[in-house]
mmCIF file of C-alpha atoms in Angstrom:
data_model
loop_
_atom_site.group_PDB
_atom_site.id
_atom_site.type_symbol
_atom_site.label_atom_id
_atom_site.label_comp_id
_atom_site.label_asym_id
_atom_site.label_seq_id
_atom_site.Cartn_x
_atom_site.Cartn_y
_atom_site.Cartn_z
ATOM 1 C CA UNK A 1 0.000 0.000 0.000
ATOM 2 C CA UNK A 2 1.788 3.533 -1.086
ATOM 3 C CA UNK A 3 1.707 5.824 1.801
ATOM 4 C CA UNK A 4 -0.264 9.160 2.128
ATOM 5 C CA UNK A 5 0.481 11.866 0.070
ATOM 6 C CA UNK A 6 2.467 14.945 1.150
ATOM 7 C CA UNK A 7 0.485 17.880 2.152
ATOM 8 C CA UNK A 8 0.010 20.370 -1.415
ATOM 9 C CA UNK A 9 1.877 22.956 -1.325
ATOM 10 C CA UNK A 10 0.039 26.566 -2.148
ATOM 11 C CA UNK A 11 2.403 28.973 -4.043
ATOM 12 C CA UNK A 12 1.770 32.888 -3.621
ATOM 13 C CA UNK A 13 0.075 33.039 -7.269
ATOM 14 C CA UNK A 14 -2.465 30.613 -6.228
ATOM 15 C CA UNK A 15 -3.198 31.949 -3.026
ATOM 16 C CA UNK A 16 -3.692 35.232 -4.842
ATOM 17 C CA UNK A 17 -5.655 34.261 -7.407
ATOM 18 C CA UNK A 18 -7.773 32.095 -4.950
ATOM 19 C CA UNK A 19 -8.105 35.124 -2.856
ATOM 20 C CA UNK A 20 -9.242 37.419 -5.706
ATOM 21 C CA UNK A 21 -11.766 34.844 -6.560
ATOM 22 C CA UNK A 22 -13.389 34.829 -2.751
ATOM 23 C CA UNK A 23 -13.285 39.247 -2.764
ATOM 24 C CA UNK A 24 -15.384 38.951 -6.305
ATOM 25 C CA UNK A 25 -17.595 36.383 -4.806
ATOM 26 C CA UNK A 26 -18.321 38.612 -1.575
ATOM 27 C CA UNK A 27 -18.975 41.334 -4.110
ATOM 28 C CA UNK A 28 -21.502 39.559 -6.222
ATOM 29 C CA UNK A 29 -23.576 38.404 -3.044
ATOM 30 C CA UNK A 30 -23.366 41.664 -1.590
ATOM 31 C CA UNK A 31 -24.907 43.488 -4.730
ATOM 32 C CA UNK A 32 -27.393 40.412 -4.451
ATOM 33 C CA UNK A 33 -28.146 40.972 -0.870
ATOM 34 C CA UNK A 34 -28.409 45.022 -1.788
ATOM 35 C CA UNK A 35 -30.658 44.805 -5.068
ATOM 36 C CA UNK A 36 -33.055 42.419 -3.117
ATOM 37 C CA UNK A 37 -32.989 45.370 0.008
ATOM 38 C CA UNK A 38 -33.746 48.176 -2.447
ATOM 39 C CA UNK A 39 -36.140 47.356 -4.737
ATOM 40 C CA UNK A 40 -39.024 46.120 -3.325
ATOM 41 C CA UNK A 41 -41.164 45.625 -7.145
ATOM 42 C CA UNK A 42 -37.986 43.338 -7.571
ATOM 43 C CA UNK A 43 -39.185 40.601 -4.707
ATOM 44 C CA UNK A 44 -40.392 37.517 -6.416
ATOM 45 C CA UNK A 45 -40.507 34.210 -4.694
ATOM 46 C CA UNK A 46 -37.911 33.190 -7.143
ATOM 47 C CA UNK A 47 -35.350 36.476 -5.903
ATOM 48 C CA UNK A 48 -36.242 35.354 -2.536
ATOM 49 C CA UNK A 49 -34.480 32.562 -2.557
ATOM 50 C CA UNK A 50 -31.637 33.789 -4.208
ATOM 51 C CA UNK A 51 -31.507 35.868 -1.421
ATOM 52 C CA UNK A 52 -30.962 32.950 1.187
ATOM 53 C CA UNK A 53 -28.635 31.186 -1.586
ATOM 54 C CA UNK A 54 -26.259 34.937 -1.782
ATOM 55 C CA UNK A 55 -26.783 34.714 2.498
ATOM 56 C CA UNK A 56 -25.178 31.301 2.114
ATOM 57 C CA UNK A 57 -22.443 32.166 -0.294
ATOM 58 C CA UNK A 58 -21.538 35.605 1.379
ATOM 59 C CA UNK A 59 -20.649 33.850 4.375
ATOM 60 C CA UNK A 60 -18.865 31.212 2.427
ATOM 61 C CA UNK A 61 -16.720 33.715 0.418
ATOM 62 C CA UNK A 62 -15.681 35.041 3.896
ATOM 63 C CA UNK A 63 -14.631 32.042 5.509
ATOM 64 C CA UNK A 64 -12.682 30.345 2.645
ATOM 65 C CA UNK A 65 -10.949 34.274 2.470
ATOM 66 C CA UNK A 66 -9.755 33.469 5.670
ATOM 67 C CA UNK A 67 -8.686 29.807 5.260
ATOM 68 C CA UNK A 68 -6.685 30.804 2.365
ATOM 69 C CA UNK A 69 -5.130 33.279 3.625
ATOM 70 C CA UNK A 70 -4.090 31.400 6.737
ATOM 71 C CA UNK A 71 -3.195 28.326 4.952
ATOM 72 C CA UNK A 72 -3.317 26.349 7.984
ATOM 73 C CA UNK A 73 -0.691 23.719 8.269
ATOM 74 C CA UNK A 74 -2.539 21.978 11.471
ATOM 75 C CA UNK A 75 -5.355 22.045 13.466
ATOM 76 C CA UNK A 76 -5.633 24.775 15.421
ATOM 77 C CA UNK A 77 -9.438 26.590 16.999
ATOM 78 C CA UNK A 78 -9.373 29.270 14.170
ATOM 79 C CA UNK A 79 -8.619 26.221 11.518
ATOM 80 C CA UNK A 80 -11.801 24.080 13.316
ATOM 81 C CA UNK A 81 -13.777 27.721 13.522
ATOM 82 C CA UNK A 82 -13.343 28.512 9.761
ATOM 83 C CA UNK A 83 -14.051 24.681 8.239
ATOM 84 C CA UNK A 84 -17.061 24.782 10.631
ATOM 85 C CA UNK A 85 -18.435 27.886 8.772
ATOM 86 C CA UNK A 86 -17.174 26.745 5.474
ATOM 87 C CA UNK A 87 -19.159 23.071 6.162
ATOM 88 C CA UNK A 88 -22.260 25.032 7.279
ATOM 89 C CA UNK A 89 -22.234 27.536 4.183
ATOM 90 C CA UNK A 90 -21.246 25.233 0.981
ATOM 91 C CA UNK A 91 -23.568 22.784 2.006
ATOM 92 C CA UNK A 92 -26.114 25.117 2.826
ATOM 93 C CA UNK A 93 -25.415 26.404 -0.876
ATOM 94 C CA UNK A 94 -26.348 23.320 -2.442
ATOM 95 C CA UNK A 95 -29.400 22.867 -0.808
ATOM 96 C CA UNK A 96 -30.159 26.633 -1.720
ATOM 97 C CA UNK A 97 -29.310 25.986 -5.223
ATOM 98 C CA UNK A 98 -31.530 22.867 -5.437
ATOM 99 C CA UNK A 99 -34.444 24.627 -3.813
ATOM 100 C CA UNK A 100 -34.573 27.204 -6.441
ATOM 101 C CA UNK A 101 -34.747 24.400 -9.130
ATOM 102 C CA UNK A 102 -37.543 22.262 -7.329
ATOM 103 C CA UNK A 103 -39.344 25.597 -6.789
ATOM 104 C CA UNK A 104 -39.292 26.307 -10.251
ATOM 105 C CA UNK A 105 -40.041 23.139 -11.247
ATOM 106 C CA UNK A 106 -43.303 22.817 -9.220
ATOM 107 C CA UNK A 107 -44.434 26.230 -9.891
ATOM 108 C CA UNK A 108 -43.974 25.616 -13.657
ATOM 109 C CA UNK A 109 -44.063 22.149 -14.787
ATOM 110 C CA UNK A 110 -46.571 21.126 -12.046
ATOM 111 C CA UNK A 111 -48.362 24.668 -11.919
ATOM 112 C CA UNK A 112 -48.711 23.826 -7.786
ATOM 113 C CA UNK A 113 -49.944 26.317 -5.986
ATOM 114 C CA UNK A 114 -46.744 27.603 -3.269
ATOM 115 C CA UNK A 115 -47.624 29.338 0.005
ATOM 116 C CA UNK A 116 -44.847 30.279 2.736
ATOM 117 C CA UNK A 117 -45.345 25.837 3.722
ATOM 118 C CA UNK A 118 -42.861 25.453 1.049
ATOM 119 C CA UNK A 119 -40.772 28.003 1.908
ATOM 120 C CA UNK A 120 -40.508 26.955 5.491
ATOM 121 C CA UNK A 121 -39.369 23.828 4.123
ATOM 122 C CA UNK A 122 -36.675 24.718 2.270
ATOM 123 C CA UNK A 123 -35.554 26.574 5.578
ATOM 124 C CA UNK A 124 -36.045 23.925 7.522
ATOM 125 C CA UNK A 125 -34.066 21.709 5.062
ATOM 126 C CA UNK A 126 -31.464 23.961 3.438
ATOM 127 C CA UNK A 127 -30.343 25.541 6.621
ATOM 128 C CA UNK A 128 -31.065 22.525 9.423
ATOM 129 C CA UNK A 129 -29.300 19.831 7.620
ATOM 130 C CA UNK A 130 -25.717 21.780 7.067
ATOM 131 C CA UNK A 131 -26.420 23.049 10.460
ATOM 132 C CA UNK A 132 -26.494 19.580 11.986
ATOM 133 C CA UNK A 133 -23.409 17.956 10.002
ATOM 134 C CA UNK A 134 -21.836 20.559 11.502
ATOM 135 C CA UNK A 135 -22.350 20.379 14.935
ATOM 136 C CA UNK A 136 -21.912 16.762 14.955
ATOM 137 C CA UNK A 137 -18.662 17.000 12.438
ATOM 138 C CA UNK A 138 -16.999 19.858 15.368
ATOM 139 C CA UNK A 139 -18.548 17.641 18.144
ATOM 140 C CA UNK A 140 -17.058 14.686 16.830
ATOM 141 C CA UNK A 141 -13.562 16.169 16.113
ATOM 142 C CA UNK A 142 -14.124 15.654 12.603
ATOM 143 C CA UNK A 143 -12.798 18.917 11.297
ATOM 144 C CA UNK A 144 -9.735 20.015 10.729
ATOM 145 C CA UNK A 145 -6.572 20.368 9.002
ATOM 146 C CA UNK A 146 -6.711 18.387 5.371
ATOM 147 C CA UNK A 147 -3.349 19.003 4.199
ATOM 148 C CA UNK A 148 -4.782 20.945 1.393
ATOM 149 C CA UNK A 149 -5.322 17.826 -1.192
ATOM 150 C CA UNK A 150 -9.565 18.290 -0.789
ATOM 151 C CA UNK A 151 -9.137 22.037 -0.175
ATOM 152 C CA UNK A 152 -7.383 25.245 -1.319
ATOM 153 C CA UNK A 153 -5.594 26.343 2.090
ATOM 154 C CA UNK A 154 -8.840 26.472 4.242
ATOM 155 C CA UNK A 155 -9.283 23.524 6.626
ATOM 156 C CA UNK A 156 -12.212 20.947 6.402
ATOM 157 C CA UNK A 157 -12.485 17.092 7.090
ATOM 158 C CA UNK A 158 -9.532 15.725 9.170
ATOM 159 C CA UNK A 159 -7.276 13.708 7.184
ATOM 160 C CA UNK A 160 -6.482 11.587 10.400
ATOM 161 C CA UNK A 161 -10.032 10.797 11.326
ATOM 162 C CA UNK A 162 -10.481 7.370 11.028
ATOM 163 C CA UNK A 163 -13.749 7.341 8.882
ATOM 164 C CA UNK A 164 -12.722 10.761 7.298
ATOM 165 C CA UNK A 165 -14.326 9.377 3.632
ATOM 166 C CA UNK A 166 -17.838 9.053 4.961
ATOM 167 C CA UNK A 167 -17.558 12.882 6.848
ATOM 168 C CA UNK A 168 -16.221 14.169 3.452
ATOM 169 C CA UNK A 169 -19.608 12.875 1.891
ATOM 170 C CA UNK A 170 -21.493 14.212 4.714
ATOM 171 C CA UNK A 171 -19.919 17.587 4.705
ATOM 172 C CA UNK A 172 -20.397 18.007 1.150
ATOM 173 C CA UNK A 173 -19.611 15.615 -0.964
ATOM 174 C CA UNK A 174 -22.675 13.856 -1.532
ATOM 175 C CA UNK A 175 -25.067 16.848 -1.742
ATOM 176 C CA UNK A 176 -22.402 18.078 -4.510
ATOM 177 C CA UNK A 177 -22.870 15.294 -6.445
ATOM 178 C CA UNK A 178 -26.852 14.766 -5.983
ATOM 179 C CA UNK A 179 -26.819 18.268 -7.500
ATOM 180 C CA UNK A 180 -24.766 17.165 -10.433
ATOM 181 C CA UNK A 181 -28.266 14.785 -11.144
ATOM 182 C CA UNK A 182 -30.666 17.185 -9.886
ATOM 183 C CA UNK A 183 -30.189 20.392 -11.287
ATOM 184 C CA UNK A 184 -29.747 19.139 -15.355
ATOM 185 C CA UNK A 185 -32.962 16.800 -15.227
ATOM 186 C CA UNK A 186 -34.669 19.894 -12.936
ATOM 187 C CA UNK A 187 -34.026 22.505 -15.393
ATOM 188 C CA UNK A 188 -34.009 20.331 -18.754
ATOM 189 C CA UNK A 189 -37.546 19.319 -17.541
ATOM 190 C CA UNK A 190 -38.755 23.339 -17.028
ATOM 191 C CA UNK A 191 -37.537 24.008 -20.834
ATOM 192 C CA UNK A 192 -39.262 21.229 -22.278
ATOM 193 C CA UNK A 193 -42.360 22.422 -20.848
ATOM 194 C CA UNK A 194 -41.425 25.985 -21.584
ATOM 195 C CA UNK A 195 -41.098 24.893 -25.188
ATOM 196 C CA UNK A 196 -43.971 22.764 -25.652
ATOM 197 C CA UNK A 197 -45.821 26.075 -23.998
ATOM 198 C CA UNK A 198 -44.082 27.813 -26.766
ATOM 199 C CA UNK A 199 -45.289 25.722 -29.392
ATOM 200 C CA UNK A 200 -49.006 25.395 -28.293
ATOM 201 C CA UNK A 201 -48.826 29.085 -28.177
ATOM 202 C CA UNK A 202 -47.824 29.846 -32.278
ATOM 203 C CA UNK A 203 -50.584 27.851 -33.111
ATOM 204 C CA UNK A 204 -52.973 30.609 -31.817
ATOM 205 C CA UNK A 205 -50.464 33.364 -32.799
ATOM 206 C CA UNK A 206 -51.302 34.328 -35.986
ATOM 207 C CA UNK A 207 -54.676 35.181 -34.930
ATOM 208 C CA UNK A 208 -53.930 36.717 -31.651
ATOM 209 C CA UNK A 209 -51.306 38.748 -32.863
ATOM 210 C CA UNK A 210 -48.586 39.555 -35.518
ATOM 211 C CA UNK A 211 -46.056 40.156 -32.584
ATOM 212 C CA UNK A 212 -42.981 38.176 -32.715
ATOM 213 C CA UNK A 213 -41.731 36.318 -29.150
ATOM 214 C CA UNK A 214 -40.596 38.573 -26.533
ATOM 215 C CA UNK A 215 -37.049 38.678 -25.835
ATOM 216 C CA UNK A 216 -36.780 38.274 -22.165
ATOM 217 C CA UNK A 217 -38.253 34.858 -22.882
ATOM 218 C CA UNK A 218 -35.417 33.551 -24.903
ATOM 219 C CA UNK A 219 -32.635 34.842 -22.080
ATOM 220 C CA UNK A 220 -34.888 33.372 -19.845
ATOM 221 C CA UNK A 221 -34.253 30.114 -21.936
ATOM 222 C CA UNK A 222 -30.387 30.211 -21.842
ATOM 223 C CA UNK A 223 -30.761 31.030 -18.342
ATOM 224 C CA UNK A 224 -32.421 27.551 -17.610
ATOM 225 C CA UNK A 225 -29.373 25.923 -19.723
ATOM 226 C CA UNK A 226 -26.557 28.106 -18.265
ATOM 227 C CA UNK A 227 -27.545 27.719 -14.528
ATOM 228 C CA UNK A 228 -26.843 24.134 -14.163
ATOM 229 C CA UNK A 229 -24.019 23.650 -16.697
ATOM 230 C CA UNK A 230 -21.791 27.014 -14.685
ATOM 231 C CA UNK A 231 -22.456 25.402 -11.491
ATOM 232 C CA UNK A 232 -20.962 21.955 -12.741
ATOM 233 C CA UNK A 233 -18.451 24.053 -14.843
ATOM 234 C CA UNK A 234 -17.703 25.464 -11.198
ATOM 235 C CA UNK A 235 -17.796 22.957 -8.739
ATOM 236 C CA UNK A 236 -16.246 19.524 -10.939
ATOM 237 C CA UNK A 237 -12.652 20.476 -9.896
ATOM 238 C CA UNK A 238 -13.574 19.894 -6.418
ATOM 239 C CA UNK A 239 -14.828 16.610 -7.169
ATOM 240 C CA UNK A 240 -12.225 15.764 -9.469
ATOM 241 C CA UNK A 241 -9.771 16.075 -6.779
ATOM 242 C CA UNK A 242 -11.924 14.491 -3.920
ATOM 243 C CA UNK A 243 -11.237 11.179 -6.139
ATOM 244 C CA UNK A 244 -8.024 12.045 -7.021
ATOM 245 C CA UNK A 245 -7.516 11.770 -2.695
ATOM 246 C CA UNK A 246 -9.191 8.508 -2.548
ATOM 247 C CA UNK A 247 -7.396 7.153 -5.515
ATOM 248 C CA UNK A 248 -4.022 8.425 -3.670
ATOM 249 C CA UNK A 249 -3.176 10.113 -7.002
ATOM 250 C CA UNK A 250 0.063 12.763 -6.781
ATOM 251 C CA UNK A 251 -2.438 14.322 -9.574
ATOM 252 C CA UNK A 252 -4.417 15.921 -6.519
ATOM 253 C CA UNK A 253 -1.579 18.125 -6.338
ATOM 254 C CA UNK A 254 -1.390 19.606 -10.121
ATOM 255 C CA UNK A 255 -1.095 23.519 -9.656
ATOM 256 C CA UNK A 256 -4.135 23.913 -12.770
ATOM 257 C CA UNK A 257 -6.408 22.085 -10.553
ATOM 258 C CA UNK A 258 -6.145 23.360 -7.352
ATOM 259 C CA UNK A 259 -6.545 27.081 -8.476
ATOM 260 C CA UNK A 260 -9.588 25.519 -10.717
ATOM 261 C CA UNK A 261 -10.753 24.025 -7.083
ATOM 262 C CA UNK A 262 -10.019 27.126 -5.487
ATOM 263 C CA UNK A 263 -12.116 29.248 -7.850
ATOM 264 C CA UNK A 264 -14.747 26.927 -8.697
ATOM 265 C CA UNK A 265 -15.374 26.800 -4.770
ATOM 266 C CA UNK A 266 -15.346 30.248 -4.021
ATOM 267 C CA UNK A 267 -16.629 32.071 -6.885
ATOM 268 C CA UNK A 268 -20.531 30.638 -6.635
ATOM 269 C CA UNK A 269 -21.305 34.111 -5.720
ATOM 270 C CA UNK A 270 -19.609 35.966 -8.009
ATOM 271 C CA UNK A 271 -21.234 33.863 -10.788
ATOM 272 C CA UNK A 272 -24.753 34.697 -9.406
ATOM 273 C CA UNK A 273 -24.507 37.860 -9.972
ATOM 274 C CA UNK A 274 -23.174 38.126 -13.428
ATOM 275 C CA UNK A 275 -26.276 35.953 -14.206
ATOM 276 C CA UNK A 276 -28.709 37.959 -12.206
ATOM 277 C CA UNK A 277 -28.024 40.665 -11.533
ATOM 278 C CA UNK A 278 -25.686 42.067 -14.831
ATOM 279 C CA UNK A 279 -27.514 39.441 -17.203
ATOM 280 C CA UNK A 280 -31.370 40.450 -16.036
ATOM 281 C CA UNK A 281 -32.353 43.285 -18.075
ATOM 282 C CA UNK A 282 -35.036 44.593 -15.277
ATOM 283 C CA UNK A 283 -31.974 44.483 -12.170
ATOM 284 C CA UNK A 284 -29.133 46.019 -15.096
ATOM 285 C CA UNK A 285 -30.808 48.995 -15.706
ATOM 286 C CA UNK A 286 -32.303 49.842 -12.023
ATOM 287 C CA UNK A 287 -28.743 49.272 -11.075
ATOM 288 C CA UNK A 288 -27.205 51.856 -13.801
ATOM 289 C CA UNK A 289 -29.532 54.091 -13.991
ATOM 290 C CA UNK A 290 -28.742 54.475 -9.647
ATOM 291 C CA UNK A 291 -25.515 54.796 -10.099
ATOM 292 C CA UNK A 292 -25.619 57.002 -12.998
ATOM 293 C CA UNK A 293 -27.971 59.309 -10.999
ATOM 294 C CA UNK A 294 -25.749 59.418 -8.093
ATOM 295 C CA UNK A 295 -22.615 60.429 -10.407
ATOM 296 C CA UNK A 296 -24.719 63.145 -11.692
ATOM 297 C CA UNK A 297 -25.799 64.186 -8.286
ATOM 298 C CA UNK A 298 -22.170 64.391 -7.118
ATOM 299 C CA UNK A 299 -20.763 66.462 -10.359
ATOM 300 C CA UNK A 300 -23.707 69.127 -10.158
ATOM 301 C CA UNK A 301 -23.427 69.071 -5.994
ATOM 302 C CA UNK A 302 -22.568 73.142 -5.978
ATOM 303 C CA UNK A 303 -25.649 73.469 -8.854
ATOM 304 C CA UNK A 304 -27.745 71.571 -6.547
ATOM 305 C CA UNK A 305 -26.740 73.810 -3.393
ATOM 306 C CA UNK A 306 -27.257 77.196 -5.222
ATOM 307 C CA UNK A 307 -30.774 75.790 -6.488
ATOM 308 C CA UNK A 308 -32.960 73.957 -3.994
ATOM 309 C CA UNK A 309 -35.260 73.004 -6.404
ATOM 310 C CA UNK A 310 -32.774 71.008 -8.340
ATOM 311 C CA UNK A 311 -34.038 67.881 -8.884
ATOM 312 C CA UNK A 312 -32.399 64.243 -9.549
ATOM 313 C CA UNK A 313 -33.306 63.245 -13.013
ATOM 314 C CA UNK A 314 -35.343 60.528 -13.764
ATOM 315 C CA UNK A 315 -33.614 57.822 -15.391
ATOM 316 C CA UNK A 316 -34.185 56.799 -19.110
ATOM 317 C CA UNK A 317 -37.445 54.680 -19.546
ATOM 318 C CA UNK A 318 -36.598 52.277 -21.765
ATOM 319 C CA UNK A 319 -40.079 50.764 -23.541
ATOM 320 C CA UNK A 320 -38.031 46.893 -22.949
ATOM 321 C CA UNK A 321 -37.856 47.670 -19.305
ATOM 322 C CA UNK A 322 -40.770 46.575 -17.489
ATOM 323 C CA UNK A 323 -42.270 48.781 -15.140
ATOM 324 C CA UNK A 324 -42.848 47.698 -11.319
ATOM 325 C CA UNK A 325 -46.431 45.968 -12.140
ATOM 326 C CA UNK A 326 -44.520 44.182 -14.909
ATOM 327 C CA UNK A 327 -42.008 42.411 -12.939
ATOM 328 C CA UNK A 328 -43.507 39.980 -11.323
ATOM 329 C CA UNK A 329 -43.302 37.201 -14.050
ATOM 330 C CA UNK A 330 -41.271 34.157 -12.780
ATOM 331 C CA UNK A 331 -38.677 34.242 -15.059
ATOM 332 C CA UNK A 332 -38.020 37.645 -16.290
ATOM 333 C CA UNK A 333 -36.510 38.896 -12.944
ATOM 334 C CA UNK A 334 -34.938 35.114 -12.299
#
């Protein structure tokens, strides 16, 4: 039997890169966090969760920032502190992530009826479960210092725990991988029914109207495809490496895939927020046409104090833009 591998050794580009990732990540689920506290016309069910799921990944962005930039070379309370927030906050984004899709899915495919029963449940679920591996994983002595061949620098399950496999499923593992199953078949399922809705639809359209399809539902569309494949595009390197460990491979230790790891596992957030916040046409344009009004506020400041009846103008209505009774569509602001 060959002998454990040697801890992985983190050079200062990968730390830094690793580092950038987590900062852009915090960033993404901040703006999240802030679109979802300023707009209230903005406040589907849909952004609601994506609320919890930002929550999840703002806190996760933090505590891998830390772990990185400790790069912990043994177990220590800060090293058990950080993997027990890291545990709690990655698993607590898969569940997140998954709830969206089965929300969707039901509210869609099955055209259920949700009330805030459903919502408690994905609380009770997507918070109560990470919460409990948790507690049981720090009770237990299970986490700790890895050696950096199933993480980037941050600490999780204890190499030298005796049944240190079956925690690494617990902790994350296995909810990682039931959402490389769930979210495709999920989301492939929505956009057949979306396009079969489509299709019933130009039957009648000719006589309803000479109006081609509107835009927002085709982004919508890619949206469906893009949100599962990024989050495997994301999150594989992690796995990758997690057999790589088992398998005893020095491959575990390739410089490409641990800052692939360390990005994949940090950047969730970041990647949320490109696709909706930036990539939703309704969010985009609130958010530019506030920050455009606050430069002009700031470079006509001495205007504004020499006239008090200067005004903040409005921002450009844009006839694509849907107005605050318009936004309330599931996908359009998803």
């Amino acid at each position: 039997m060959p002998g454990p591998l040697p801890p992985t050794q983190l050079y200062a580009s990968e730390r830094v890169v690793v580092l950038l990732s987590c900062v852009l990540s915090f960033l993404g689920s901040s703006l999240l966090v802030c679109t979802h506290a300023l707009w209230p016309e903005l406040r589907t069910r849909p952004r609601q969760l994506l609320l919890y799921l930002s929550l999840a990944d703002l806190l996760s962005a933090l505590s891998y920032f830390y772990g990185v930039l400790q790069d912990f070379d043994r177990t220590s309370w800060d090293c058990v502190l950080q993997g027990a927030l890291s545990t709690f906050s990655n698993t607590s984004s898969f569940f997140w992530t998954m709830a969206i899709a089965l929300y969707l899915y039901i509210t869609i495919v099955r055209g259920s009826p949700t009330g805030t029963g459903l919502l408690c449940c994905f609380h009770a679920v997507s918070w109560g479960v990470p919460l409990g591996i948790t507690v049981a994983a720090v009770a237990l002595k299970k986490i700790g210092y890895d050696a950096s061949n199933v993480s980037v620098g941050w600490c999780w399950v204890n190499l030298d725990a005796e049944d240190r496999v079956l925690w690494m499923l617990l902790a994350g593992k296995v909810w990682e991988i039931l959402a490389y199953v769930t979210l495709p078949v999920l989301y492939i399922l929505i956009k057949k029914h979306i396009n079969r809705a489509h299709a019933d639809l130009s039957e009648y359209r000719p006589i309803l109207s000479r109006a081609p399809l509107r835009p927002q539902t085709s982004v919508a569309d890619k949206k469906l495809i893009l949100i599962p494949i990024i989050f495997i595009i994301l999150r594989i390197w992690s796995t990758v490496r997690f057999v790589l460990t088992l398998c005893n491979s020095p491959a575990v230790q390739n410089s490409v895939l641990v800052v692939l790891h360390g990005i994949g596992n940090t950047f969730q957030g970041g990647a949320n927020c490109i696709m909706f916040v930036l990539c939703t046409r309704v969010v985009r344009t609130r958010l530019f046409s506030s920050i455009c009004c606050c430069c002009y506020d700031e470079l006509h400041w001495p205007l504004q104090r020499s006239n008090s009846s200067w005004q903040c103008p409005e921002p450009h209505k844009d006839k694509d833009v849907p107005g605050p009774e318009r936004t309330k569509p599931l996908l359009s602001s998803t």
